[in-house]
Structures are given as C-alpha cells and as structure tokens.
Amino acid sequence: MFEDHIVKPCEVQAKNGMRAFDTLKDAAVLAANSDKPDTLFEAMSLFLSASQRSIEMQKQWQEDWKDWVVYASKLPGADTTSKLVDRQNNIALQASAQMSKQTTQTLELIDNIFVSYSFWLSQQAQAVRKKDDCGC
C-alpha cells in the first residue's frame, strides 16, 4: 500500500546518481581536453544566474517572514480559549507552510542548477569528443 513511499525515493536517488556520474564523466572529458576560451565564461554565467535566483528567493523569503511576524504578533478576536488556541495553531501552521515552501523552492533550484549544468557540460563534452573523433 505504501510501497511508493519506499520505491519512489529510491528511483529518484538512483536517477540523480546516474546523472551525477554522467556529469562527472563529462567534466573529466572537458577538463582534459577543452581549449575553448569561452568555456570558463559560460560556466561563470551559469553560476551567476543561479546566484541571482538564490538572492531573489532569499529576498522574497525575508518579505514573507516579515509578513508572518506581523501576523503572528497580534491576536485579534482571541477573547476565548478556543479562539486563542485556534489562532496560535494557525500561526504555527503558517510558519510550517512557509518552511515547507522554502524547502521546496530550494530543492527545485538545486535540481534546475544540476540539470542545466549537466546539459551544458554534456554539450561541451560532446563537442570535445567530436573534435577528437575527427582528429581536428
């Protein structure tokens, strides 16, 4: 019944492991054979793009947490025990939702960086391999 909760994470990690191995292999090919001056510039552009996205996310999170602090600091209408407990639970749930959102966004960014870098690296390595095959 809950096999998916065991099998799916294993499949995802196996896929990530294979992608990492292919990326490592392509990195070795590129490091050993690249003579293109643009390669470093392109790699730095990928890094800069990822850094900018990370900064944007952090700025948004800061705003989200500021809004949460304002919300959490007030207890309007909490004049009975049930309303007070309901409000406090809602405050905790909103904090939990914010942390979950940030975790998901971070993992999405990591996945996107890895896929983009892997694709770029495979293209670079493929060009090196073609050059080696033709003896150019």
PDB file of N, CA and C in Angstrom, residues 19-29:
ATOM      1  N   ARG A  19      22.815  10.563 -13.161  1.00  0.00           N
ATOM      2  CA  ARG A  19      23.056  11.871 -13.771  1.00  0.00           C
ATOM      3  C   ARG A  19      24.361  12.454 -13.235  1.00  0.00           C
ATOM      4  N   ALA A  20      24.597  12.298 -11.950  1.00  0.00           N
ATOM      5  CA  ALA A  20      25.835  12.806 -11.346  1.00  0.00           C
ATOM      6  C   ALA A  20      27.049  12.095 -11.933  1.00  0.00           C
ATOM      7  N   PHE A  21      26.941  10.782 -12.126  1.00  0.00           N
ATOM      8  CA  PHE A  21      28.048  10.029 -12.711  1.00  0.00           C
ATOM      9  C   PHE A  21      28.325  10.506 -14.133  1.00  0.00           C
ATOM     10  N   ASP A  22      27.269  10.681 -14.941  1.00  0.00           N
ATOM     11  CA  ASP A  22      27.448  11.177 -16.309  1.00  0.00           C
ATOM     12  C   ASP A  22      28.062  12.576 -16.308  1.00  0.00           C
ATOM     13  N   THR A  23      27.623  13.403 -15.385  1.00  0.00           N
ATOM     14  CA  THR A  23      28.159  14.761 -15.286  1.00  0.00           C
ATOM     15  C   THR A  23      29.635  14.737 -14.910  1.00  0.00           C
ATOM     16  N   LEU A  24      29.983  13.885 -13.975  1.00  0.00           N
ATOM     17  CA  LEU A  24      31.384  13.745 -13.576  1.00  0.00           C
ATOM     18  C   LEU A  24      32.238  13.271 -14.749  1.00  0.00           C
ATOM     19  N   LYS A  25      31.716  12.321 -15.503  1.00  0.00           N
ATOM     20  CA  LYS A  25      32.423  11.805 -16.672  1.00  0.00           C
ATOM     21  C   LYS A  25      32.632  12.925 -17.701  1.00  0.00           C
ATOM     22  N   ASP A  26      31.575  13.710 -17.960  1.00  0.00           N
ATOM     23  CA  ASP A  26      31.686  14.816 -18.911  1.00  0.00           C
ATOM     24  C   ASP A  26      32.647  15.893 -18.403  1.00  0.00           C
ATOM     25  N   ALA A  27      32.636  16.130 -17.100  1.00  0.00           N
ATOM     26  CA  ALA A  27      33.560  17.119 -16.524  1.00  0.00           C
ATOM     27  C   ALA A  27      35.004  16.684 -16.726  1.00  0.00           C
ATOM     28  N   ALA A  28      35.259  15.396 -16.575  1.00  0.00           N
ATOM     29  CA  ALA A  28      36.619  14.876 -16.773  1.00  0.00           C
ATOM     30  C   ALA A  28      37.050  15.037 -18.227  1.00  0.00           C
ATOM     31  N   VAL A  29      36.149  14.737 -19.158  1.00  0.00           N
ATOM     32  CA  VAL A  29      36.456  14.897 -20.591  1.00  0.00           C
ATOM     33  C   VAL A  29      36.767  16.355 -20.888  1.00  0.00           C
TER      34      VAL A  29
END
